[in-house]
Short mmCIF file of N, CA and C and ligand atoms in Angstrom, two decimals:
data_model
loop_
_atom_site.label_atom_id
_atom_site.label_comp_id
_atom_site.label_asym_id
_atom_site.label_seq_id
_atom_site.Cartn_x
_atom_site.Cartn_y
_atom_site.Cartn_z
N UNK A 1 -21.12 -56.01 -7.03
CA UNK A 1 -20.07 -55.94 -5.98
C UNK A 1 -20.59 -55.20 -4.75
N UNK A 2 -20.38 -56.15 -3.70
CA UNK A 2 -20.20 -55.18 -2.32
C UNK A 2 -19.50 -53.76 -1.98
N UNK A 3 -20.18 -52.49 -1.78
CA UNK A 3 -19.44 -51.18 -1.63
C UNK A 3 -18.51 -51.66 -0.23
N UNK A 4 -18.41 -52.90 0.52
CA UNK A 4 -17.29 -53.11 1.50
C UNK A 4 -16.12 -53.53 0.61
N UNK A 5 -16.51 -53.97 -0.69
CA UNK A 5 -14.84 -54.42 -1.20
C UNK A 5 -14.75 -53.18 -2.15
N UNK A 6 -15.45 -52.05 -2.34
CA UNK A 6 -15.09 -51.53 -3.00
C UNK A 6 -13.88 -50.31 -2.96
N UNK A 7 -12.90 -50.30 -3.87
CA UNK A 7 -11.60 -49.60 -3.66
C UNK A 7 -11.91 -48.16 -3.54
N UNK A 8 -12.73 -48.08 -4.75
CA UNK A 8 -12.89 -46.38 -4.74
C UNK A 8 -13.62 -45.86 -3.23
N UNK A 9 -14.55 -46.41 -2.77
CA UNK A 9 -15.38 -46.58 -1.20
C UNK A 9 -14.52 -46.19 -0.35
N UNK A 10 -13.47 -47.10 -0.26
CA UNK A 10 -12.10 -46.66 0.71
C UNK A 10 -11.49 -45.71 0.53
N UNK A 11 -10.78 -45.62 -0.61
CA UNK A 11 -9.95 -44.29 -1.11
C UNK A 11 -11.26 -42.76 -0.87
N UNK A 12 -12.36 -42.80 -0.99
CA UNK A 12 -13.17 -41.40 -0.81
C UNK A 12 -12.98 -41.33 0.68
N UNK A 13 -13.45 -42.45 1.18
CA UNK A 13 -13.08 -42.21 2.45
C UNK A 13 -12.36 -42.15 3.41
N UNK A 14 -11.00 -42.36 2.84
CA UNK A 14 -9.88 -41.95 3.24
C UNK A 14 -9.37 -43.48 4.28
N UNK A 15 -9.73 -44.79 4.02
CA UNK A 15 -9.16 -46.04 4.83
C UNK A 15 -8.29 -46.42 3.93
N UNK A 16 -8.37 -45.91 2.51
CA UNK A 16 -7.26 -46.01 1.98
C UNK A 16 -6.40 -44.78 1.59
N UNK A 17 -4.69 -44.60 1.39
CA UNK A 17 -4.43 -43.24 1.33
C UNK A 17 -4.14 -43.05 -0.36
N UNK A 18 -4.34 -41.73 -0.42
CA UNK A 18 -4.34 -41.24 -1.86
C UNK A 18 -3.81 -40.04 -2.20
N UNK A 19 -3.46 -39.56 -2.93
CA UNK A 19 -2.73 -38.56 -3.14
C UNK A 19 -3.99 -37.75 -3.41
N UNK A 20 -4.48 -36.56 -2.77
CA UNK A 20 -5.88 -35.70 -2.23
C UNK A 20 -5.79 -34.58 -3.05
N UNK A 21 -6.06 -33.75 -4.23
CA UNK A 21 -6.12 -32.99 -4.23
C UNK A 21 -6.88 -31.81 -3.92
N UNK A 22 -8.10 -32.52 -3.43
CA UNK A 22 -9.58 -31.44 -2.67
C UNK A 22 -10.19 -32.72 -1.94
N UNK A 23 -10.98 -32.42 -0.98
CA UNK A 23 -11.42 -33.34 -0.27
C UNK A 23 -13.16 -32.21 0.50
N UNK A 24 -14.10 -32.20 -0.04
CA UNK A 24 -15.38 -32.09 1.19
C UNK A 24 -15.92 -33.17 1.75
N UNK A 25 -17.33 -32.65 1.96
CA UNK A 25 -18.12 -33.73 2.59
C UNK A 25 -18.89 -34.72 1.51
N UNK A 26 -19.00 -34.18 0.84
CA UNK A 26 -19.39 -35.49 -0.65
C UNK A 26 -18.49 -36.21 -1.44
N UNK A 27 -17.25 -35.50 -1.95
CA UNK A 27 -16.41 -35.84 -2.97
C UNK A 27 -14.79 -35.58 -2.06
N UNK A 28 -13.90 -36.42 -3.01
CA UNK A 28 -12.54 -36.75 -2.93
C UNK A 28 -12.06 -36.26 -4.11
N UNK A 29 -10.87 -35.77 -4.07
CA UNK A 29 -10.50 -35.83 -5.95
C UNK A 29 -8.86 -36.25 -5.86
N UNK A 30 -8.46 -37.43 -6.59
CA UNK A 30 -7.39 -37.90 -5.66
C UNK A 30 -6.67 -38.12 -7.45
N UNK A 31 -5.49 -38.57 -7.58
CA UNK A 31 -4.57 -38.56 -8.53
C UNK A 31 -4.73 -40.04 -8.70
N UNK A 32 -5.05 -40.02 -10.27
CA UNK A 32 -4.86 -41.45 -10.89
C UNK A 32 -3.39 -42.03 -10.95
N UNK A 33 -3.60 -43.75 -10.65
CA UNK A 33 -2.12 -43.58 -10.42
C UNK A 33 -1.61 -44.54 -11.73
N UNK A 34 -2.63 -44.19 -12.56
CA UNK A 34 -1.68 -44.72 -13.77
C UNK A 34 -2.23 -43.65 -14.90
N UNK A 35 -1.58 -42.48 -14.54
CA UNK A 35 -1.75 -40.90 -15.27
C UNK A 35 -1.55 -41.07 -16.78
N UNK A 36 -2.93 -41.02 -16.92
CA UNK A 36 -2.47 -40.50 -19.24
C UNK A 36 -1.84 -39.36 -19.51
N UNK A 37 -1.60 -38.35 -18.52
CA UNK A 37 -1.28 -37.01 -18.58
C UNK A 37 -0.83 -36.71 -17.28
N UNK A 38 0.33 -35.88 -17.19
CA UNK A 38 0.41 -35.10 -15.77
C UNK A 38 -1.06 -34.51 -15.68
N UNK A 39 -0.90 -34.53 -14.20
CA UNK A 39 -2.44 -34.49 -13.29
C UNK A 39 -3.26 -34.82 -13.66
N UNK A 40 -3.77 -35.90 -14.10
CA UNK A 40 -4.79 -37.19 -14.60
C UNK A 40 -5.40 -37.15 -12.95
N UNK A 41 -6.53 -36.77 -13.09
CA UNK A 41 -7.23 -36.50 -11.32
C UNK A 41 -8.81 -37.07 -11.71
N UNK A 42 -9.51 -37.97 -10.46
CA UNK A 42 -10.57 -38.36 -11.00
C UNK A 42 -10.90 -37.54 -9.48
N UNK A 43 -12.42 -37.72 -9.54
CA UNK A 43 -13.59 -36.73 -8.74
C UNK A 43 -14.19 -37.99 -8.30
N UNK A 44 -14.12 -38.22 -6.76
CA UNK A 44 -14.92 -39.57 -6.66
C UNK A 44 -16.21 -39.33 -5.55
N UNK A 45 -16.90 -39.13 -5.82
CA UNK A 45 -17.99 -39.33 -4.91
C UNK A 45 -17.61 -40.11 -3.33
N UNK A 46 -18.46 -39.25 -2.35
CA UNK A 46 -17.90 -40.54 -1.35
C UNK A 46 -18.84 -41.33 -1.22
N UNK A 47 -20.57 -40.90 -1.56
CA UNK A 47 -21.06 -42.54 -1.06
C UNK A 47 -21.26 -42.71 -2.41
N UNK A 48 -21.38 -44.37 -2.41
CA UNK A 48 -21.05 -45.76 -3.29
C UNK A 48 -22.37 -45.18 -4.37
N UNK A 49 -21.83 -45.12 -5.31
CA UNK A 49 -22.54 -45.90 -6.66
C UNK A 49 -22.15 -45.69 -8.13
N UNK A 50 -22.90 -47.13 -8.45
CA UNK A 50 -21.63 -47.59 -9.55
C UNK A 50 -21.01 -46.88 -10.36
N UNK A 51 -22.14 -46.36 -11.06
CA UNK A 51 -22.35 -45.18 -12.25
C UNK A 51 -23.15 -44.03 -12.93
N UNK A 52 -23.40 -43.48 -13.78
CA UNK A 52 -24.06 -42.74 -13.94
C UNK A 52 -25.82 -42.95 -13.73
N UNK A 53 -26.26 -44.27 -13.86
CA UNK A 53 -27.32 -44.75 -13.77
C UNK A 53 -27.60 -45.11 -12.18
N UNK A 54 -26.74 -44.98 -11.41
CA UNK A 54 -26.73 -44.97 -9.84
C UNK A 54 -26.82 -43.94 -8.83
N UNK A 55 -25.87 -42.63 -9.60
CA UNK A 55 -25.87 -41.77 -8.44
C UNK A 55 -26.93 -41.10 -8.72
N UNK A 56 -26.93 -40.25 -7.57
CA UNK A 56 -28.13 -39.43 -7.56
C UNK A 56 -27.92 -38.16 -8.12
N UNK A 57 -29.37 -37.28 -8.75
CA UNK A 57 -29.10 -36.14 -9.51
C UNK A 57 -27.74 -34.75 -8.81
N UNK A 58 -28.63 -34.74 -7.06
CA UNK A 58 -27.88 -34.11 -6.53
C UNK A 58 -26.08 -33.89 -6.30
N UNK A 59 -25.61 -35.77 -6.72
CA UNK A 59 -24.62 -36.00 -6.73
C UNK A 59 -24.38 -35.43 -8.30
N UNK A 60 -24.75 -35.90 -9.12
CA UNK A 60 -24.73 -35.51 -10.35
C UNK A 60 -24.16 -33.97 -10.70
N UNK A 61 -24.83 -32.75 -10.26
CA UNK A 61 -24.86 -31.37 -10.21
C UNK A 61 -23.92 -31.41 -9.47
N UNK A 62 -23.12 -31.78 -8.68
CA UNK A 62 -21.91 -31.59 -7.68
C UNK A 62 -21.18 -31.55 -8.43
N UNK A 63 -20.99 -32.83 -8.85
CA UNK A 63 -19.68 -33.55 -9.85
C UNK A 63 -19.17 -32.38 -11.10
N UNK A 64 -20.31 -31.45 -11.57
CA UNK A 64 -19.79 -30.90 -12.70
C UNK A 64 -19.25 -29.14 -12.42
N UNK A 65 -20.38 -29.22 -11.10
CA UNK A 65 -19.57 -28.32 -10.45
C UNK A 65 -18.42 -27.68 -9.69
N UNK A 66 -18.07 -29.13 -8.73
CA UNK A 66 -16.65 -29.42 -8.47
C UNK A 66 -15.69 -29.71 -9.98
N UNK A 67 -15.95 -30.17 -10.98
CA UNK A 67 -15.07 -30.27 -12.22
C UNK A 67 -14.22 -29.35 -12.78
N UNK A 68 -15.56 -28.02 -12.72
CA UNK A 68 -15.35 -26.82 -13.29
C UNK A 68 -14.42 -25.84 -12.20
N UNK A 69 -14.47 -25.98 -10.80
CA UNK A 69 -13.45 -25.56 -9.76
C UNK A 69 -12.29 -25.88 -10.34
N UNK A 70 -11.72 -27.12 -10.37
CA UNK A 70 -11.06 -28.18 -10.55
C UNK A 70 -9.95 -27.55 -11.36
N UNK A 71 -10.99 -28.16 -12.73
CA UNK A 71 -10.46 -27.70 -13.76
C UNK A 71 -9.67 -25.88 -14.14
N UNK A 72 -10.16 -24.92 -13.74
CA UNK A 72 -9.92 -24.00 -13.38
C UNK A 72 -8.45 -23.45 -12.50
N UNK A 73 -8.07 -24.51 -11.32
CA UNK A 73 -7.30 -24.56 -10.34
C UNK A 73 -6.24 -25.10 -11.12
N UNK A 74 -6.48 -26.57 -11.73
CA UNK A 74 -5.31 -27.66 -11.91
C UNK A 74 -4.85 -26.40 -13.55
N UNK A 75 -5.77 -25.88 -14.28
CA UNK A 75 -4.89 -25.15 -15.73
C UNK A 75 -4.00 -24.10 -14.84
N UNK A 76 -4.28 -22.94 -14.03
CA UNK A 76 -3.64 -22.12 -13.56
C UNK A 76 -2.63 -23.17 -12.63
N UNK A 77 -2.61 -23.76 -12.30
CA UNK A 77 -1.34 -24.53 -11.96
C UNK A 77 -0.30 -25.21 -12.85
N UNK A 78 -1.05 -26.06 -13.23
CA UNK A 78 -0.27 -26.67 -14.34
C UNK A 78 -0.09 -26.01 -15.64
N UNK A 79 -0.99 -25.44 -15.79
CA UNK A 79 0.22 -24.52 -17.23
C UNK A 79 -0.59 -25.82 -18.52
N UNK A 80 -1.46 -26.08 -18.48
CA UNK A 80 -2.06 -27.30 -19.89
C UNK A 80 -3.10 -26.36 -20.29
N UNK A 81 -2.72 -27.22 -21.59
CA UNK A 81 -3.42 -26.41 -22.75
C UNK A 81 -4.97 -26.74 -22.95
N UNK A 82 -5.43 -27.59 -22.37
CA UNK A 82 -6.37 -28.11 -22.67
C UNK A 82 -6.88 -29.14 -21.47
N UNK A 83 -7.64 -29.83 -21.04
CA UNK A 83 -8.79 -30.67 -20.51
C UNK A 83 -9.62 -31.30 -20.81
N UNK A 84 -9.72 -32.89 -20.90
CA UNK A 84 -10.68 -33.70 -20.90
C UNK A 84 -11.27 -34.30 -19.99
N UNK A 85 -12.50 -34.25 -20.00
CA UNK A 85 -13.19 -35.00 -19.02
C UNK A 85 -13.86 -36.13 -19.49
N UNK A 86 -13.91 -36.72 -19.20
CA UNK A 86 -14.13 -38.70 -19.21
C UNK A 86 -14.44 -39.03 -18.44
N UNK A 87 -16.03 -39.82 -18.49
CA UNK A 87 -16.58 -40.57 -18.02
C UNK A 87 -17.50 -42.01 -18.01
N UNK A 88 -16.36 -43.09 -17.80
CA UNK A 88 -16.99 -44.01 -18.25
C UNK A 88 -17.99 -44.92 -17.58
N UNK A 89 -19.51 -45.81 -17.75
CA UNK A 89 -20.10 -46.61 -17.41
C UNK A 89 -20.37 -47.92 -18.14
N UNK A 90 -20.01 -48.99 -17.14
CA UNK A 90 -20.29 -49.81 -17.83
C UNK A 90 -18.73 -50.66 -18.90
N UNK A 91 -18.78 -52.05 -18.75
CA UNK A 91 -17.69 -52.71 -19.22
C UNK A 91 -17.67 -52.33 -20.66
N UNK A 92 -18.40 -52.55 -21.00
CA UNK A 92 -18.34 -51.94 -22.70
C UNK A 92 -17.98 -50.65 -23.08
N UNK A 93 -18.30 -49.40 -21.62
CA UNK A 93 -17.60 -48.77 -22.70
C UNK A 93 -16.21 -48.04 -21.63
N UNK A 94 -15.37 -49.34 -21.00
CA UNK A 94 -14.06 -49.29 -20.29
C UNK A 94 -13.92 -48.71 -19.21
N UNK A 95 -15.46 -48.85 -18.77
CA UNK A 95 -15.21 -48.67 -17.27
C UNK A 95 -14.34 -50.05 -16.19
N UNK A 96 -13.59 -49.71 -15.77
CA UNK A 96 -12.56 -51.05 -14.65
C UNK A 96 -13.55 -51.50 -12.94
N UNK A 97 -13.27 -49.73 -12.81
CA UNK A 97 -13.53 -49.58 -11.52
C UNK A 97 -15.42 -49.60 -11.23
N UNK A 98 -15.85 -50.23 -10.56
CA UNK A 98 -17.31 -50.38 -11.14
C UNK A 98 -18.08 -48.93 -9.77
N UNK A 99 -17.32 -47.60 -9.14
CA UNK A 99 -17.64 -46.33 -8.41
C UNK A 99 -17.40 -45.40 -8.88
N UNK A 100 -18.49 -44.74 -9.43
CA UNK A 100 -18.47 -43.61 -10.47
C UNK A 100 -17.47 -42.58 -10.25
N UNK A 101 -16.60 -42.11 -11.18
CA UNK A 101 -15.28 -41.50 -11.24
C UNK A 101 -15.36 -40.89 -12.44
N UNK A 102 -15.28 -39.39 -12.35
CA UNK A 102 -15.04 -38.53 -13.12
C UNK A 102 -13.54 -38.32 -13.51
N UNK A 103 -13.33 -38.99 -14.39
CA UNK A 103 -11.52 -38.35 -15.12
C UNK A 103 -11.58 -36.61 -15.61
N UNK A 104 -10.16 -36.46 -15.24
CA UNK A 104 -10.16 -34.51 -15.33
C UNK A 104 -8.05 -35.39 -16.39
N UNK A 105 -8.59 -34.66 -17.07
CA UNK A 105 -7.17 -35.31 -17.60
C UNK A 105 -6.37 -33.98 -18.50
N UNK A 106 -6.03 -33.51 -17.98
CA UNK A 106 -5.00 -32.38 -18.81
C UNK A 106 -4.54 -32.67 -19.72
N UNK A 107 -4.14 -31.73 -20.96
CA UNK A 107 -3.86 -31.73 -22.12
C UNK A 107 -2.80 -30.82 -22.35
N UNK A 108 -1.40 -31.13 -23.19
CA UNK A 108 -0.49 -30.13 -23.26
C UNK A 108 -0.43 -30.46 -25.16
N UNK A 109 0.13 -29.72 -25.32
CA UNK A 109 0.31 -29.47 -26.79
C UNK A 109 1.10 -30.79 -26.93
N UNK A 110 1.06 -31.55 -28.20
CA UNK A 110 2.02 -32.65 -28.28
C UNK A 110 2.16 -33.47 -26.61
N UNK A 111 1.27 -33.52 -26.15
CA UNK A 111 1.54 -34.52 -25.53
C UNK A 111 1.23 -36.30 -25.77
N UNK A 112 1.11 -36.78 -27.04
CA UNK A 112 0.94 -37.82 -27.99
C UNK A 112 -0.14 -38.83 -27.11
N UNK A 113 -0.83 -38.11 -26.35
CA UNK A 113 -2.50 -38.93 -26.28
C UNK A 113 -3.78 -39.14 -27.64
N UNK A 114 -3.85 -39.56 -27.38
CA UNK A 114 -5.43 -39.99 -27.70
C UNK A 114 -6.70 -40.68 -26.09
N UNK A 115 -7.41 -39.73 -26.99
CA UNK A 115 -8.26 -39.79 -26.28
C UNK A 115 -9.81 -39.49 -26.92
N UNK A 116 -9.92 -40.14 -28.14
CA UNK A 116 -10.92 -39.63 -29.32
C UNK A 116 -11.05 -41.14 -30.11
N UNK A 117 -12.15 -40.83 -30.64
CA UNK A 117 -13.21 -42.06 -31.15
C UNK A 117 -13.11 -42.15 -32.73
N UNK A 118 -13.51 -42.84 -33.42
CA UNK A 118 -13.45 -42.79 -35.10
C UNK A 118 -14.70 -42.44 -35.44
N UNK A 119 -14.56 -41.34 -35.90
CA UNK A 119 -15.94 -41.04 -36.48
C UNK A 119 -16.26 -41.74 -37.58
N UNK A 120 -17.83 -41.81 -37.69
CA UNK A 120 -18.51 -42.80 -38.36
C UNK A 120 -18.69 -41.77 -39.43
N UNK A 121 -19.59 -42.84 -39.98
CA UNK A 121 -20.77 -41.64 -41.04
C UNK A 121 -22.68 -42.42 -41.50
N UNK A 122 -23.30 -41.81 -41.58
CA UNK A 122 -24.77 -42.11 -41.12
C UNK A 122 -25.18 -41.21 -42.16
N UNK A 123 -26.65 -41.71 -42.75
CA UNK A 123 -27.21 -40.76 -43.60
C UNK A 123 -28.59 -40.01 -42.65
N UNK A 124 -28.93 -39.27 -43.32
CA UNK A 124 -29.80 -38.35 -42.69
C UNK A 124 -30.63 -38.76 -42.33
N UNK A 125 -31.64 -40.28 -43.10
CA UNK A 125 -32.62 -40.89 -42.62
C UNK A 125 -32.11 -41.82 -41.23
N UNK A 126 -30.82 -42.21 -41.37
CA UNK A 126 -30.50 -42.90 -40.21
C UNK A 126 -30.86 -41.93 -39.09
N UNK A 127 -30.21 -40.83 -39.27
CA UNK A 127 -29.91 -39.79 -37.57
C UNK A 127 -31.42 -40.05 -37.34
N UNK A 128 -32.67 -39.53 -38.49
CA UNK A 128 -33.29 -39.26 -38.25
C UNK A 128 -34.16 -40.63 -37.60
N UNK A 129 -33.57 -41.34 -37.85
CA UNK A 129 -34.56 -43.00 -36.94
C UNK A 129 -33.88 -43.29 -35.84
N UNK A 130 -32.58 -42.72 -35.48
CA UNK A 130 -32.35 -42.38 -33.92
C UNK A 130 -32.99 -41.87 -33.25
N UNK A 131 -32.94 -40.75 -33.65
CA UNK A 131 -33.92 -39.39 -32.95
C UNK A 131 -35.14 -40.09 -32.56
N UNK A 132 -35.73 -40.71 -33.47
CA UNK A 132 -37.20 -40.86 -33.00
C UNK A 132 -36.67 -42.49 -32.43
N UNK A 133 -35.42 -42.77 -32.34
CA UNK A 133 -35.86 -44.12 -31.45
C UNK A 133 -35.40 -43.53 -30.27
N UNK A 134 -34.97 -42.74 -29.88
CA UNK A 134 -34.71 -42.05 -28.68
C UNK A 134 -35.67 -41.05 -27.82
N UNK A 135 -36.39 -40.35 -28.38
CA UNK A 135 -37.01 -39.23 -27.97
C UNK A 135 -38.81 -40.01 -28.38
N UNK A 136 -38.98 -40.81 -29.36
CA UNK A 136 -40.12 -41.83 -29.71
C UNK A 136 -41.25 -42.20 -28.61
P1 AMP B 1 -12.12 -46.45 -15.55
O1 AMP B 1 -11.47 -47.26 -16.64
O2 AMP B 1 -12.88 -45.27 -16.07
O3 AMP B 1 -12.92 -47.31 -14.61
O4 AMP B 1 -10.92 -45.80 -14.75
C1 AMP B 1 -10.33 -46.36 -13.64
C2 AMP B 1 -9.12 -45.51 -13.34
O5 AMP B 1 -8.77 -45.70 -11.99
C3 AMP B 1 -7.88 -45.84 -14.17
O6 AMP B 1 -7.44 -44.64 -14.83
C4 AMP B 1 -6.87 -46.31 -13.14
O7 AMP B 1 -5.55 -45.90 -13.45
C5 AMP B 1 -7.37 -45.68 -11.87
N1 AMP B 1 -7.07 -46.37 -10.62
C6 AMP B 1 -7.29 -47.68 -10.35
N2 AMP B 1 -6.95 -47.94 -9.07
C7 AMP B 1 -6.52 -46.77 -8.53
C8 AMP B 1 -6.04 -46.37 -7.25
N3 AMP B 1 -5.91 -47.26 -6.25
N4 AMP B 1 -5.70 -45.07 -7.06
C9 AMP B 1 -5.80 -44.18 -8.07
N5 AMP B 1 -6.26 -44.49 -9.29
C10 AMP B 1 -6.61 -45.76 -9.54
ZN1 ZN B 2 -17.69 -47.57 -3.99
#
Protein backbone atom coordinates (compact mmCIF):
# COMPACT_ATOMS: atom_id res chain seq x y z
CA UNK A 1 0.00 0.00 0.00
CA UNK A 2 0.74 3.59 -0.78
CA UNK A 3 1.63 5.68 2.68
CA UNK A 4 -0.80 8.41 0.51
CA UNK A 5 -3.80 6.05 1.19
CA UNK A 6 -2.62 5.26 4.30
CA UNK A 7 -5.15 6.05 7.36
CA UNK A 8 -2.82 5.81 10.14
CA UNK A 9 -0.30 8.45 7.81
CA UNK A 10 -3.17 10.91 8.08
CA UNK A 11 -4.40 10.47 11.52
CA UNK A 12 -0.30 10.96 12.87
CA UNK A 13 -0.41 13.72 10.95
CA UNK A 14 -3.18 15.25 11.92
CA UNK A 15 -5.26 15.56 8.01
CA UNK A 16 -7.26 13.37 9.74
CA UNK A 17 -8.85 14.29 13.30
CA UNK A 18 -8.45 12.01 16.27
CA UNK A 19 -9.02 12.05 19.60
CA UNK A 20 -4.94 13.10 20.71
CA UNK A 21 -3.86 12.08 23.74
CA UNK A 22 0.06 13.24 23.36
CA UNK A 23 1.23 14.43 20.21
CA UNK A 24 5.48 15.29 19.45
CA UNK A 25 7.49 15.44 16.61
CA UNK A 26 7.69 11.62 15.91
CA UNK A 27 4.61 10.03 17.45
CA UNK A 28 0.71 10.64 17.90
CA UNK A 29 -1.08 8.61 20.51
CA UNK A 30 -4.70 8.90 19.62
CA UNK A 31 -7.80 6.68 21.06
CA UNK A 32 -8.86 3.51 19.36
CA UNK A 33 -12.15 3.87 18.22
CA UNK A 34 -13.29 0.53 18.65
CA UNK A 35 -11.89 0.35 22.50
CA UNK A 36 -11.43 -3.33 24.13
CA UNK A 37 -11.13 -1.35 27.29
CA UNK A 38 -11.70 2.23 28.43
CA UNK A 39 -8.62 4.08 27.09
CA UNK A 40 -7.62 1.48 24.48
CA UNK A 41 -4.81 4.17 23.03
CA UNK A 42 -2.43 3.13 20.22
CA UNK A 43 1.17 5.07 19.79
CA UNK A 44 1.49 5.77 16.11
CA UNK A 45 4.55 6.77 14.66
CA UNK A 46 4.33 9.68 12.28
CA UNK A 47 6.49 8.61 9.42
CA UNK A 48 5.05 5.52 7.48
CA UNK A 49 6.07 2.05 8.15
CA UNK A 50 4.32 -0.96 8.08
CA UNK A 51 5.66 -2.83 10.96
CA UNK A 52 8.02 -3.99 13.16
CA UNK A 53 10.26 -5.20 10.29
CA UNK A 54 9.99 -1.51 8.80
CA UNK A 55 10.55 0.99 11.32
CA UNK A 56 13.60 2.04 12.28
CA UNK A 57 15.58 1.09 15.55
CA UNK A 58 15.51 4.75 16.58
CA UNK A 59 11.77 4.68 16.07
CA UNK A 60 11.74 1.49 17.84
CA UNK A 61 13.46 2.91 21.33
CA UNK A 62 10.89 5.83 21.13
CA UNK A 63 7.89 3.70 20.98
CA UNK A 64 8.75 1.90 24.33
CA UNK A 65 9.74 4.84 25.78
CA UNK A 66 6.82 6.97 25.03
CA UNK A 67 4.70 3.60 26.23
CA UNK A 68 6.19 3.65 29.53
CA UNK A 69 5.24 7.73 29.90
CA UNK A 70 1.97 6.69 28.70
CA UNK A 71 1.31 4.03 30.54
CA UNK A 72 2.27 5.68 33.77
CA UNK A 73 -0.09 8.88 32.98
CA UNK A 74 -3.24 6.89 31.54
CA UNK A 75 -3.00 4.27 35.30
CA UNK A 76 -2.80 7.52 37.51
CA UNK A 77 -5.69 8.73 35.55
CA UNK A 78 -7.71 6.09 34.96
CA UNK A 79 -7.59 4.23 38.07
CA UNK A 80 -6.79 0.38 35.94
CA UNK A 81 -5.46 -2.27 37.35
CA UNK A 82 -3.39 -3.40 34.90
CA UNK A 83 -1.96 -2.76 31.07
CA UNK A 84 -1.42 -4.52 27.98
CA UNK A 85 0.55 -3.77 25.33
CA UNK A 86 -0.02 -5.33 21.89
CA UNK A 87 1.62 -5.38 19.02
CA UNK A 88 0.66 -6.78 15.99
CA UNK A 89 2.59 -7.54 12.41
CA UNK A 90 1.50 -8.99 9.74
CA UNK A 91 -2.12 -10.63 8.61
CA UNK A 92 -1.54 -13.72 10.38
CA UNK A 93 -1.01 -12.55 13.36
CA UNK A 94 -4.25 -9.71 13.15
CA UNK A 95 -2.68 -6.98 12.17
CA UNK A 96 -5.79 -4.74 9.96
CA UNK A 97 -4.07 -1.61 9.74
CA UNK A 98 -0.87 -2.35 7.67
CA UNK A 99 1.24 1.38 10.04
CA UNK A 100 2.86 0.18 12.90
CA UNK A 101 0.67 0.86 16.06
CA UNK A 102 1.42 0.12 19.42
CA UNK A 103 -1.92 -0.87 21.48
CA UNK A 104 -1.72 0.47 25.33
CA UNK A 105 -4.98 -1.22 26.48
CA UNK A 106 -5.95 -0.90 30.18
CA UNK A 107 -7.04 -3.49 32.36
CA UNK A 108 -9.63 -3.27 35.28
CA UNK A 109 -10.43 -6.14 37.45
CA UNK A 110 -13.35 -8.15 35.82
CA UNK A 111 -13.38 -6.32 33.00
CA UNK A 112 -14.31 -9.78 30.88
CA UNK A 113 -11.42 -9.33 28.16
CA UNK A 114 -9.27 -11.63 26.82
CA UNK A 115 -6.46 -10.89 25.53
CA UNK A 116 -4.22 -14.23 25.97
CA UNK A 117 -3.21 -17.20 23.81
CA UNK A 118 -3.62 -21.12 24.60
CA UNK A 119 -0.79 -22.38 25.84
CA UNK A 120 0.73 -25.25 24.18
CA UNK A 121 3.01 -27.85 25.47
CA UNK A 122 6.50 -28.96 23.80
CA UNK A 123 9.05 -31.36 25.12
CA UNK A 124 12.43 -30.33 26.01
CA UNK A 125 14.06 -31.71 22.88
CA UNK A 126 11.55 -29.66 20.91
CA UNK A 127 12.43 -26.11 22.79
CA UNK A 128 15.68 -27.31 22.41
CA UNK A 129 15.53 -27.59 18.26
CA UNK A 130 14.01 -24.12 18.37
CA UNK A 131 16.68 -22.62 20.08
CA UNK A 132 19.13 -23.86 17.76
CA UNK A 133 16.79 -23.18 14.78
CA UNK A 134 16.77 -19.71 15.90
CA UNK A 135 20.02 -18.66 17.32
CA UNK A 136 21.73 -21.80 14.72
P1 LIG B 1 -4.52 -4.00 14.44
O1 LIG B 1 -5.52 -5.11 14.36
O2 LIG B 1 -3.41 -4.27 15.41
O3 LIG B 1 -4.02 -3.58 13.08
O4 LIG B 1 -5.30 -2.79 15.09
C1 LIG B 1 -5.96 -1.81 14.37
C2 LIG B 1 -6.72 -0.99 15.39
O5 LIG B 1 -6.99 0.27 14.82
C3 LIG B 1 -8.05 -1.59 15.82
O6 LIG B 1 -8.06 -1.72 17.25
C4 LIG B 1 -9.08 -0.56 15.35
O7 LIG B 1 -10.15 -0.42 16.25
C5 LIG B 1 -8.26 0.69 15.25
N1 LIG B 1 -8.68 1.69 14.27
C6 LIG B 1 -8.96 1.47 12.97
N2 LIG B 1 -9.26 2.65 12.36
C7 LIG B 1 -9.16 3.62 13.31
C8 LIG B 1 -9.34 5.02 13.33
N3 LIG B 1 -9.71 5.69 12.22
N4 LIG B 1 -9.13 5.69 14.49
C9 LIG B 1 -8.79 5.02 15.62
N5 LIG B 1 -8.59 3.69 15.66
C10 LIG B 1 -8.78 2.99 14.54
ZN1 LIG C 1 1.20 5.05 7.26
Amino acid sequence: MKKEDCIFCKIANGEIPSRTLYEDDQFRVILDLGPATKGHALILPKEHAADIFEISEETASGVLVLAKRMAVKMTQKLHCDGMNLVQNNGEAAGQTVPHFHLHMIPRYHNDGQKINWIPGECTQEELEAVKREITG
